[in-house]
Amino acid sequence: MSFLAKFSLLRFKGETVSNSNINVAKFGGTSVADYDAMVRCAEIVLSNPNTRLVAVSASSGVTNHLVSLANDTLSEAERQAHIDAVVAIQHNITEKLTLDADITDGFLATLEAFKAHALTSEFDARATDELLSFGERLSSYLFTQVLRSLGATSLRFDVRDVLATNSHFGKAEPNVERTSELAESALCPLLADNIIVTQGFIGANSQGETTTLGRGGSDYSAALLAEAIDAKAVYIWTDVVGIFSTDPRLCVKAAPIAKLSFDEAAEMATFGAKVLHPATILPASRSGISVFVGSSRAPEQGGTWIEKEKSEQAGIRAVTQRKNQILLTVKSPEMLLASGFLARVFTILAKYNISVDLVTTSEISVALTLDNAPNASRPELDQACLDELSEFCHVTVENNLTLVALIGSEIQLRHGELNLMGVLSDFNIRLICHGASKHNLCFLVEQTESDNVVQAIHSRLLEAC
Ligand code: ASP
Ligand code: MG
């Protein structure tokens, strides 16, 4: 029997709350950075009786310390300093909070397990994920207690009991079906009487070993959990009041976007808007779950709603940039009038697991862009791959480029009064892609110029609307 059928009505303080109205709330690292921040988040949770499941990140800074600890070459003193820093962040919160017996037991045991594990002599991928998991494991105890201190009936839940993944440590892929099954039996029954607090970012493989979904993965976790429990909406609470039309540090007139479609939001997250983990939109759009992005410091200011419906208006909604892009140009005069050139190039790229973003082609050449950002899934371009391409092509690699993406719906080169081509012609554009997606128009510029390009586009195309 489905979860919906089994628990079609949930009780909340004497009222009935329809199951399909359940919300999941996710609080990022800055939102749970300290005691006061946690109290603000707890108030947000309690202000909406439909919020029954909460996923938290590690308190701000903790995951960075854990990443540093996973480095085998640290001196003993350096290692101890990172351990102390993690412990200090926890103590800052616990000194303002009286922990119930059940929370004390779990919290202290987890803290001890962290200290012991941090002294591991060699961190392979498996041991690293175990280490990285401690941030969320600790913050979830404390957030549960903060909710209780405001009068809520709240329980901490270990997400590894439901969030099933493969064994790709460091960037594990979820098993969506298994996660739903586990959530249905182990998590859903608890939601009727408790606000459940669980961890973002982490999961477990089929052997029960801890995995992580990749840096910033808590947003993704929240959407996966929302999908698994058939929630109506997932609220991503962060430190900005929504998704902006561009990076507000770059353009003072950047403004939060009230509404985005799933497609637009996915493009924005992929092409550099840092607010959401790019994978978050997948489960949400697959299952029709609305996503809200807002600031836990200023919930009254609203935020961005990402929903299934197409945006009402055609046009450009945002401009993003992604620096550190590589342009790879592969040219083969031999291939003139021959077939199979692209297939040959892409077979080699696939063999080296290289993910391509933009592509333009001519009869005997192909230009493509690769993400070389420090957090890219596949940062370096192997020499072996270049050598293999060089066997039948002339290969050029250009670095220090920025991919600028205009995002919206039905983007056209001329839209009403706006002449996109006219604006773009002022820049030295290295490569341009338009037409493959209705939701973006992307191009490459020199990295040194890209902030100016983004500012100019924002002021001439977005502020003009
Ligand atoms: N704590 C993890 C990180 O800092 C996951 C997250 O916050 O989303 O990457
Ligand atoms: Mg984040």
Short mmCIF file of C-alpha atoms and ligand atoms in Angstrom, two decimals:
data_model
loop_
_atom_site.label_atom_id
_atom_site.label_comp_id
_atom_site.label_asym_id
_atom_site.label_seq_id
_atom_site.Cartn_x
_atom_site.Cartn_y
_atom_site.Cartn_z
CA MET A 1 0.00 0.00 0.00
CA SER A 2 1.31 3.43 -0.80
CA PHE A 3 2.32 5.89 1.86
CA LEU A 4 -0.46 8.18 0.73
CA ALA A 5 -3.08 5.52 1.24
CA LYS A 6 -1.69 4.40 4.57
CA PHE A 7 -1.33 7.79 6.19
CA SER A 8 -3.74 9.90 4.31
CA LEU A 9 -4.30 12.14 7.30
CA LEU A 10 -1.76 13.26 9.83
CA ARG A 11 -2.58 14.68 13.19
CA PHE A 12 -1.11 17.98 14.21
CA LYS A 13 -2.05 19.35 17.60
CA GLY A 14 -5.55 18.13 17.34
CA GLU A 15 -6.01 19.31 13.77
CA THR A 16 -5.77 17.14 10.76
CA VAL A 17 -3.19 17.94 8.14
CA SER A 18 -3.53 16.32 4.79
CA ASN A 19 -0.52 14.28 3.92
CA SER A 20 -0.02 15.88 0.57
CA ASN A 21 0.42 19.21 2.33
CA ILE A 22 3.58 18.21 4.11
CA ASN A 23 6.59 20.45 3.66
CA VAL A 24 10.25 19.67 4.03
CA ALA A 25 12.49 22.47 5.28
CA LYS A 26 16.23 22.55 4.70
CA PHE A 27 18.55 24.86 6.59
CA GLY A 28 22.00 25.54 5.22
CA GLY A 29 25.25 25.97 7.13
CA THR A 30 24.93 29.68 7.86
CA SER A 31 21.32 29.17 8.96
CA VAL A 32 22.47 26.71 11.66
CA ALA A 33 25.81 28.37 12.34
CA ASP A 34 25.13 29.16 15.98
CA TYR A 35 22.47 29.09 18.66
CA ASP A 36 20.71 32.31 17.63
CA ALA A 37 20.62 31.26 14.00
CA MET A 38 19.15 27.89 15.01
CA VAL A 39 16.44 29.59 17.06
CA ARG A 40 15.45 31.70 14.04
CA CYS A 41 15.17 28.52 11.97
CA ALA A 42 13.17 26.72 14.64
CA GLU A 43 10.72 29.64 14.63
CA ILE A 44 10.38 29.29 10.88
CA VAL A 45 9.63 25.58 11.25
CA LEU A 46 7.04 26.20 13.95
CA SER A 47 5.34 28.97 12.00
CA ASN A 48 4.06 26.43 9.48
CA PRO A 49 2.25 23.39 10.91
CA ASN A 50 2.77 21.54 7.64
CA THR A 51 6.54 21.48 8.10
CA ARG A 52 7.10 18.00 9.49
CA LEU A 53 10.54 17.09 8.18
CA VAL A 54 13.68 19.18 8.53
CA ALA A 55 17.06 18.50 6.93
CA VAL A 56 20.03 20.44 8.27
CA SER A 57 23.50 21.14 6.99
CA ALA A 58 26.57 21.12 9.19
CA SER A 59 27.05 24.39 11.08
CA SER A 60 28.92 26.88 8.93
CA GLY A 61 32.64 26.13 8.66
CA VAL A 62 32.43 22.58 10.00
CA THR A 63 32.51 20.76 6.65
CA ASN A 64 35.54 22.82 5.59
CA HIS A 65 37.39 21.70 8.73
CA LEU A 66 36.38 18.11 8.03
CA VAL A 67 37.64 18.37 4.45
CA SER A 68 40.96 19.69 5.79
CA LEU A 69 41.13 16.81 8.27
CA ALA A 70 40.80 14.29 5.46
CA ASN A 71 44.24 15.38 4.26
CA ASP A 72 46.72 12.68 5.31
CA THR A 73 49.69 15.05 5.35
CA LEU A 74 48.52 17.27 8.22
CA SER A 75 50.88 17.65 11.15
CA GLU A 76 49.60 16.50 14.52
CA ALA A 77 49.17 20.09 15.66
CA GLU A 78 47.26 21.06 12.52
CA ARG A 79 45.03 18.04 12.91
CA GLN A 80 44.31 18.90 16.52
CA ALA A 81 43.52 22.51 15.59
CA HIS A 82 40.84 21.42 13.13
CA ILE A 83 39.35 18.97 15.65
CA ASP A 84 39.28 21.70 18.29
CA ALA A 85 37.61 24.11 15.88
CA VAL A 86 34.81 21.64 15.14
CA VAL A 87 34.32 20.96 18.84
CA ALA A 88 34.29 24.70 19.62
CA ILE A 89 31.50 25.34 17.11
CA GLN A 90 29.40 22.68 18.87
CA HIS A 91 30.21 24.02 22.35
CA ASN A 92 29.18 27.52 21.39
CA ILE A 93 25.72 26.11 20.78
CA THR A 94 25.49 23.59 23.63
CA GLU A 95 26.47 26.16 26.26
CA LYS A 96 23.20 27.97 25.52
CA LEU A 97 21.09 24.83 25.49
CA THR A 98 20.07 22.17 28.02
CA LEU A 99 20.22 18.83 26.31
CA ASP A 100 17.64 16.15 27.11
CA ALA A 101 19.03 12.77 28.12
CA ASP A 102 18.39 11.09 24.75
CA ILE A 103 20.03 13.96 22.87
CA THR A 104 23.00 14.10 25.26
CA ASP A 105 23.72 10.41 24.79
CA GLY A 106 23.61 10.51 21.02
CA PHE A 107 25.39 13.84 20.71
CA LEU A 108 28.29 12.95 23.00
CA ALA A 109 28.73 9.52 21.42
CA THR A 110 28.82 11.15 17.98
CA LEU A 111 31.33 13.77 19.14
CA GLU A 112 33.60 11.06 20.54
CA ALA A 113 33.25 9.02 17.36
CA PHE A 114 34.24 12.10 15.38
CA LYS A 115 37.37 12.73 17.48
CA ALA A 116 38.43 9.10 17.15
CA HIS A 117 37.76 8.97 13.43
CA ALA A 118 39.59 12.25 12.81
CA LEU A 119 42.78 10.50 13.98
CA THR A 120 42.49 7.81 11.28
CA SER A 121 45.88 7.37 9.68
CA GLU A 122 44.79 7.18 6.05
CA PHE A 123 41.71 8.70 4.51
CA ASP A 124 40.57 6.78 1.48
CA ALA A 125 37.28 7.80 -0.17
CA ARG A 126 35.23 5.67 2.22
CA ALA A 127 36.88 6.99 5.38
CA THR A 128 36.64 10.54 4.04
CA ASP A 129 32.87 10.29 3.62
CA GLU A 130 32.53 8.93 7.12
CA LEU A 131 34.55 11.91 8.36
CA LEU A 132 32.56 14.47 6.33
CA SER A 133 29.29 13.10 7.70
CA PHE A 134 29.98 14.24 11.26
CA GLY A 135 29.04 17.88 10.64
CA GLU A 136 25.43 17.08 9.78
CA ARG A 137 25.24 14.29 12.35
CA LEU A 138 26.17 16.76 15.10
CA SER A 139 24.10 19.77 13.98
CA SER A 140 20.96 17.62 13.70
CA TYR A 141 21.14 16.71 17.41
CA LEU A 142 21.42 20.34 18.39
CA PHE A 143 18.69 21.55 16.09
CA THR A 144 16.31 18.89 17.47
CA GLN A 145 16.96 20.23 20.94
CA VAL A 146 16.43 23.84 19.86
CA LEU A 147 13.03 22.87 18.46
CA ARG A 148 12.18 21.13 21.72
CA SER A 149 13.24 24.20 23.68
CA LEU A 150 10.55 26.13 21.79
CA GLY A 151 7.93 23.57 22.76
CA ALA A 152 7.94 21.25 19.75
CA THR A 153 7.78 17.49 19.88
CA SER A 154 10.84 16.75 17.87
CA LEU A 155 12.95 13.70 17.13
CA ARG A 156 16.32 13.31 15.47
CA PHE A 157 16.38 10.76 12.69
CA ASP A 158 19.46 9.23 11.06
CA VAL A 159 18.97 9.83 7.36
CA ARG A 160 21.29 6.92 6.55
CA ASP A 161 18.40 4.65 7.51
CA VAL A 162 16.48 5.85 4.46
CA LEU A 163 18.67 7.75 1.99
CA ALA A 164 20.01 4.84 -0.04
CA THR A 165 22.88 5.54 -2.44
CA ASN A 166 25.42 3.69 -4.53
CA SER A 167 29.02 3.41 -3.33
CA HIS A 168 30.43 6.33 -5.28
CA PHE A 169 31.99 7.91 -2.19
CA GLY A 170 32.28 11.68 -2.43
CA LYS A 171 29.50 12.02 -4.99
CA ALA A 172 27.08 9.21 -4.36
CA GLU A 173 24.00 8.73 -6.53
CA PRO A 174 20.71 8.08 -4.76
CA ASN A 175 18.61 4.99 -5.27
CA VAL A 176 15.27 6.77 -5.50
CA GLU A 177 13.04 3.72 -5.33
CA ARG A 178 14.82 2.19 -2.37
CA THR A 179 14.81 5.55 -0.58
CA SER A 180 11.04 5.83 -1.01
CA GLU A 181 10.47 2.31 0.28
CA LEU A 182 12.64 2.88 3.32
CA ALA A 183 11.07 6.28 3.99
CA GLU A 184 7.61 4.79 3.79
CA SER A 185 8.29 2.24 6.49
CA ALA A 186 10.84 3.98 8.72
CA LEU A 187 10.24 7.72 8.39
CA CYS A 188 6.65 8.46 7.38
CA PRO A 189 5.01 6.90 10.46
CA LEU A 190 7.04 9.23 12.68
CA LEU A 191 5.83 12.40 10.96
CA ALA A 192 2.36 12.19 12.45
CA ASP A 193 3.46 12.97 15.96
CA ASN A 194 6.88 14.55 15.63
CA ILE A 195 8.80 17.13 13.75
CA ILE A 196 11.62 15.02 12.41
CA VAL A 197 15.09 16.52 12.14
CA THR A 198 17.52 14.76 9.88
CA GLN A 199 20.77 15.33 8.03
CA GLY A 200 21.34 16.73 4.59
CA PHE A 201 24.34 15.71 2.47
CA ILE A 202 24.78 12.13 3.71
CA GLY A 203 23.37 8.72 2.87
CA ALA A 204 24.38 5.09 3.05
CA ASN A 205 25.21 2.40 0.51
CA SER A 206 23.65 -1.05 0.61
CA GLN A 207 26.28 -2.23 3.08
CA GLY A 208 25.29 0.56 5.45
CA GLU A 209 28.51 2.51 4.85
CA THR A 210 28.25 6.28 4.98
CA THR A 211 28.30 8.15 1.68
CA THR A 212 28.01 11.84 0.75
CA LEU A 213 26.23 13.47 -2.17
CA GLY A 214 28.98 16.01 -2.87
CA ARG A 215 29.65 19.48 -1.47
CA GLY A 216 26.52 21.55 -1.08
CA GLY A 217 24.48 18.36 -1.35
CA SER A 218 22.02 19.11 1.45
CA ASP A 219 19.67 20.88 -0.93
CA TYR A 220 19.62 17.75 -3.04
CA SER A 221 18.97 15.61 0.06
CA ALA A 222 16.01 17.77 1.00
CA ALA A 223 14.46 17.39 -2.44
CA LEU A 224 15.09 13.62 -2.43
CA LEU A 225 13.47 13.29 0.98
CA ALA A 226 10.53 15.43 -0.12
CA GLU A 227 10.08 13.09 -3.06
CA ALA A 228 10.38 10.01 -0.85
CA ILE A 229 7.66 11.14 1.56
CA ASP A 230 5.39 12.61 -1.13
CA ALA A 231 5.74 16.14 0.19
CA LYS A 232 4.10 19.12 -1.39
CA ALA A 233 6.95 21.60 -1.13
CA VAL A 234 10.55 21.89 -0.07
CA TYR A 235 11.74 25.09 1.53
CA ILE A 236 15.45 25.77 1.10
CA TRP A 237 16.39 28.30 3.80
CA THR A 238 19.70 29.95 3.17
CA ASP A 239 21.35 33.35 3.60
CA VAL A 240 19.87 35.12 0.57
CA VAL A 241 16.30 36.18 -0.07
CA GLY A 242 15.91 34.01 -3.15
CA ILE A 243 17.59 33.44 -6.47
CA PHE A 244 18.78 36.68 -7.99
CA SER A 245 18.79 37.91 -11.56
CA THR A 246 22.56 37.90 -11.25
CA ASP A 247 25.15 37.89 -8.49
CA PRO A 248 24.17 40.90 -6.32
CA ARG A 249 27.82 41.45 -5.41
CA LEU A 250 28.40 42.29 -9.04
CA CYS A 251 25.29 44.32 -9.87
CA VAL A 252 23.65 46.46 -7.23
CA LYS A 253 20.40 46.32 -9.12
CA ALA A 254 20.26 42.53 -9.14
CA ALA A 255 16.87 41.52 -7.77
CA PRO A 256 15.37 38.31 -6.43
CA ILE A 257 13.22 36.48 -8.95
CA ALA A 258 9.75 35.74 -7.61
CA LYS A 259 9.04 32.73 -9.78
CA LEU A 260 11.04 30.36 -11.94
CA SER A 261 10.08 27.25 -13.81
CA PHE A 262 11.95 24.02 -13.08
CA ASP A 263 13.76 24.31 -16.41
CA GLU A 264 14.92 27.84 -15.75
CA ALA A 265 16.03 27.03 -12.23
CA ALA A 266 17.94 23.95 -13.40
CA GLU A 267 19.78 26.02 -15.99
CA MET A 268 20.59 28.69 -13.43
CA ALA A 269 21.97 26.22 -10.92
CA THR A 270 24.00 24.50 -13.62
CA PHE A 271 25.39 27.68 -15.08
CA GLY A 272 26.70 29.25 -11.95
CA ALA A 273 23.99 30.66 -9.68
CA LYS A 274 25.45 29.42 -6.39
CA VAL A 275 22.23 29.38 -4.42
CA LEU A 276 21.03 25.85 -5.14
CA HIS A 277 22.85 22.58 -5.66
CA PRO A 278 22.20 21.83 -9.36
CA ALA A 279 20.73 18.37 -8.74
CA THR A 280 18.02 19.70 -6.41
CA ILE A 281 15.64 20.41 -9.25
CA LEU A 282 15.72 16.82 -10.53
CA PRO A 283 13.57 15.14 -7.88
CA ALA A 284 11.43 18.24 -7.53
CA SER A 285 10.54 18.44 -11.21
CA ARG A 286 10.22 14.66 -11.52
CA SER A 287 7.64 14.59 -8.76
CA GLY A 288 6.09 18.04 -9.14
CA ILE A 289 7.29 19.33 -5.76
CA SER A 290 7.50 23.11 -5.47
CA VAL A 291 10.79 24.51 -4.24
CA PHE A 292 11.07 27.72 -2.26
CA VAL A 293 14.37 29.51 -1.69
CA GLY A 294 14.49 32.17 0.99
CA SER A 295 16.57 33.66 3.79
CA SER A 296 16.30 32.28 7.30
CA ARG A 297 17.40 35.72 8.54
CA ALA A 298 14.53 37.45 6.76
CA PRO A 299 11.71 35.00 6.14
CA GLU A 300 9.25 37.87 5.92
CA GLN A 301 10.95 39.07 2.75
CA GLY A 302 9.72 36.05 0.81
CA GLY A 303 11.90 34.42 -1.80
CA THR A 304 11.88 32.54 -5.08
CA TRP A 305 9.30 29.88 -5.90
CA ILE A 306 10.37 27.26 -8.39
CA GLU A 307 7.39 25.49 -9.84
CA LYS A 308 6.20 23.29 -12.60
CA GLU A 309 4.25 25.97 -14.44
CA LYS A 310 6.00 27.70 -17.25
CA SER A 311 6.91 31.29 -16.53
CA GLU A 312 4.24 33.58 -17.80
CA GLN A 313 6.60 35.79 -19.68
CA ALA A 314 9.01 34.94 -22.41
CA GLY A 315 12.37 36.63 -22.15
CA ILE A 316 15.57 36.73 -20.15
CA ARG A 317 15.25 36.32 -16.43
CA ALA A 318 18.84 36.07 -15.30
CA VAL A 319 22.46 36.19 -16.34
CA THR A 320 25.02 33.94 -14.69
CA GLN A 321 28.69 33.25 -15.18
CA ARG A 322 30.99 30.32 -14.60
CA LYS A 323 34.69 31.08 -14.61
CA ASN A 324 37.60 28.72 -15.27
CA GLN A 325 36.26 27.21 -18.44
CA ILE A 326 38.38 25.45 -21.01
CA LEU A 327 37.79 25.70 -24.73
CA LEU A 328 38.98 22.65 -26.61
CA THR A 329 39.14 22.93 -30.37
CA VAL A 330 39.69 19.81 -32.41
CA LYS A 331 40.32 20.10 -36.11
CA SER A 332 40.85 17.37 -38.66
CA PRO A 333 41.26 18.29 -42.37
CA GLU A 334 41.29 14.55 -43.11
CA MET A 335 37.67 14.44 -42.09
CA LEU A 336 36.52 16.70 -44.91
CA LEU A 337 33.52 14.96 -46.47
CA ALA A 338 34.10 11.88 -44.31
CA SER A 339 31.60 10.74 -41.73
CA GLY A 340 31.98 9.82 -38.09
CA PHE A 341 34.23 12.69 -37.02
CA LEU A 342 32.09 13.83 -34.08
CA ALA A 343 31.44 10.27 -32.98
CA ARG A 344 35.17 9.63 -32.85
CA VAL A 345 35.88 12.77 -30.82
CA PHE A 346 33.07 12.13 -28.35
CA THR A 347 33.95 8.47 -27.91
CA ILE A 348 37.38 9.52 -26.72
CA LEU A 349 35.97 12.19 -24.39
CA ALA A 350 33.51 9.68 -22.97
CA LYS A 351 36.29 7.18 -22.40
CA TYR A 352 38.05 9.76 -20.21
CA ASN A 353 34.80 10.61 -18.48
CA ILE A 354 34.95 14.22 -19.65
CA SER A 355 31.71 16.11 -19.51
CA VAL A 356 31.17 18.70 -22.21
CA ASP A 357 28.98 21.77 -21.78
CA LEU A 358 28.81 23.72 -25.03
CA VAL A 359 29.56 22.47 -28.51
CA THR A 360 29.80 24.15 -31.88
CA THR A 361 30.85 22.35 -35.01
CA SER A 362 31.89 22.87 -38.58
CA GLU A 363 32.62 20.29 -41.24
CA ILE A 364 36.13 19.50 -40.03
CA SER A 365 36.32 20.97 -36.58
CA VAL A 366 34.52 20.97 -33.29
CA ALA A 367 34.87 23.41 -30.42
CA LEU A 368 33.70 22.44 -27.00
CA THR A 369 33.82 23.80 -23.48
CA LEU A 370 34.70 21.96 -20.30
CA ASP A 371 34.24 23.09 -16.74
CA ASN A 372 37.58 23.46 -15.00
CA ALA A 373 36.29 25.12 -11.82
CA PRO A 374 37.84 23.77 -8.61
CA ASN A 375 34.56 22.08 -7.64
CA ALA A 376 33.87 20.66 -11.09
CA SER A 377 33.09 16.98 -11.14
CA ARG A 378 35.93 16.31 -13.59
CA PRO A 379 38.42 19.14 -13.23
CA GLU A 380 41.49 18.28 -15.22
CA LEU A 381 41.81 17.48 -18.86
CA ASP A 382 44.03 14.39 -19.09
CA GLN A 383 47.11 14.53 -21.24
CA ALA A 384 46.29 10.98 -22.29
CA CYS A 385 42.98 12.16 -23.72
CA LEU A 386 44.67 15.00 -25.60
CA ASP A 387 47.26 12.57 -26.96
CA GLU A 388 44.57 10.26 -28.21
CA LEU A 389 42.72 13.11 -29.93
CA SER A 390 46.01 14.34 -31.41
CA GLU A 391 46.40 11.05 -33.27
CA PHE A 392 43.88 12.23 -35.86
CA CYS A 393 43.25 15.89 -35.03
CA HIS A 394 44.95 19.15 -34.43
CA VAL A 395 44.05 20.01 -30.83
CA THR A 396 44.06 23.47 -29.22
CA VAL A 397 43.33 24.15 -25.58
CA GLU A 398 42.49 27.63 -24.35
CA ASN A 399 42.16 28.42 -20.66
CA ASN A 400 40.90 31.27 -18.48
CA LEU A 401 37.57 31.69 -20.17
CA THR A 402 34.19 32.38 -18.63
CA LEU A 403 30.91 30.89 -19.72
CA VAL A 404 28.18 33.52 -19.54
CA ALA A 405 24.62 32.20 -19.66
CA LEU A 406 21.45 34.16 -20.30
CA ILE A 407 18.58 32.23 -18.75
CA GLY A 408 14.88 32.52 -19.33
CA SER A 409 12.17 31.25 -21.60
CA GLU A 410 11.92 31.38 -25.37
CA ILE A 411 15.04 33.52 -25.55
CA GLN A 412 15.15 35.24 -28.89
CA LEU A 413 17.81 37.36 -30.46
CA ARG A 414 15.33 40.16 -30.80
CA HIS A 415 12.59 40.46 -28.26
CA GLY A 416 10.38 43.52 -28.40
CA GLU A 417 12.57 46.53 -27.92
CA LEU A 418 15.53 44.43 -26.86
CA ASN A 419 18.11 43.58 -29.42
CA LEU A 420 20.26 40.90 -27.87
CA MET A 421 22.61 40.71 -30.84
CA GLY A 422 23.20 44.44 -30.57
CA VAL A 423 24.27 44.12 -26.94
CA LEU A 424 26.43 41.05 -27.57
CA SER A 425 28.21 42.65 -30.49
CA ASP A 426 30.00 44.95 -28.04
CA PHE A 427 31.92 42.04 -26.56
CA ASN A 428 34.65 39.84 -27.81
CA ILE A 429 32.73 36.57 -27.87
CA ARG A 430 34.78 33.45 -28.35
CA LEU A 431 31.96 30.96 -28.94
CA ILE A 432 28.19 31.20 -28.78
CA CYS A 433 25.46 28.59 -28.43
CA HIS A 434 21.86 29.39 -29.09
CA GLY A 435 18.97 27.20 -30.05
CA ALA A 436 19.66 23.86 -28.39
CA SER A 437 17.76 24.90 -25.29
CA LYS A 438 14.80 27.23 -25.13
CA HIS A 439 16.00 28.31 -21.73
CA ASN A 440 19.50 29.55 -22.29
CA LEU A 441 21.84 31.32 -24.60
CA CYS A 442 25.48 30.77 -23.65
CA PHE A 443 28.76 32.20 -24.78
CA LEU A 444 32.40 32.32 -23.80
CA VAL A 445 34.40 35.44 -23.06
CA GLU A 446 37.83 36.14 -21.60
CA GLN A 447 37.74 35.70 -17.85
CA THR A 448 39.24 39.15 -17.26
CA GLU A 449 36.32 40.72 -19.14
CA SER A 450 33.47 38.64 -17.81
CA ASP A 451 32.39 40.74 -14.80
CA ASN A 452 32.00 43.71 -17.15
CA VAL A 453 30.06 41.62 -19.61
CA VAL A 454 27.66 40.43 -16.92
CA GLN A 455 27.18 43.97 -15.61
CA ALA A 456 26.52 45.33 -19.08
CA ILE A 457 24.04 42.59 -19.91
CA HIS A 458 22.24 43.00 -16.62
CA SER A 459 21.89 46.73 -16.99
CA ARG A 460 20.93 46.70 -20.65
CA LEU A 461 18.76 43.62 -20.84
CA LEU A 462 17.42 42.93 -17.37
CA GLU A 463 17.10 46.30 -15.71
CA ALA A 464 15.48 47.64 -18.84
CA CYS A 465 12.54 45.24 -18.54
N1 ASP B 1 27.80 20.47 4.73
C1 ASP B 1 27.97 20.16 3.34
C2 ASP B 1 28.84 21.21 2.67
O1 ASP B 1 29.24 22.17 3.29
C3 ASP B 1 26.69 19.98 2.62
C4 ASP B 1 25.79 21.20 2.56
O2 ASP B 1 25.87 22.08 3.41
O3 ASP B 1 24.97 21.26 1.67
O4 ASP B 1 29.15 21.05 1.53
MG MG B 2 24.35 25.18 0.22
#
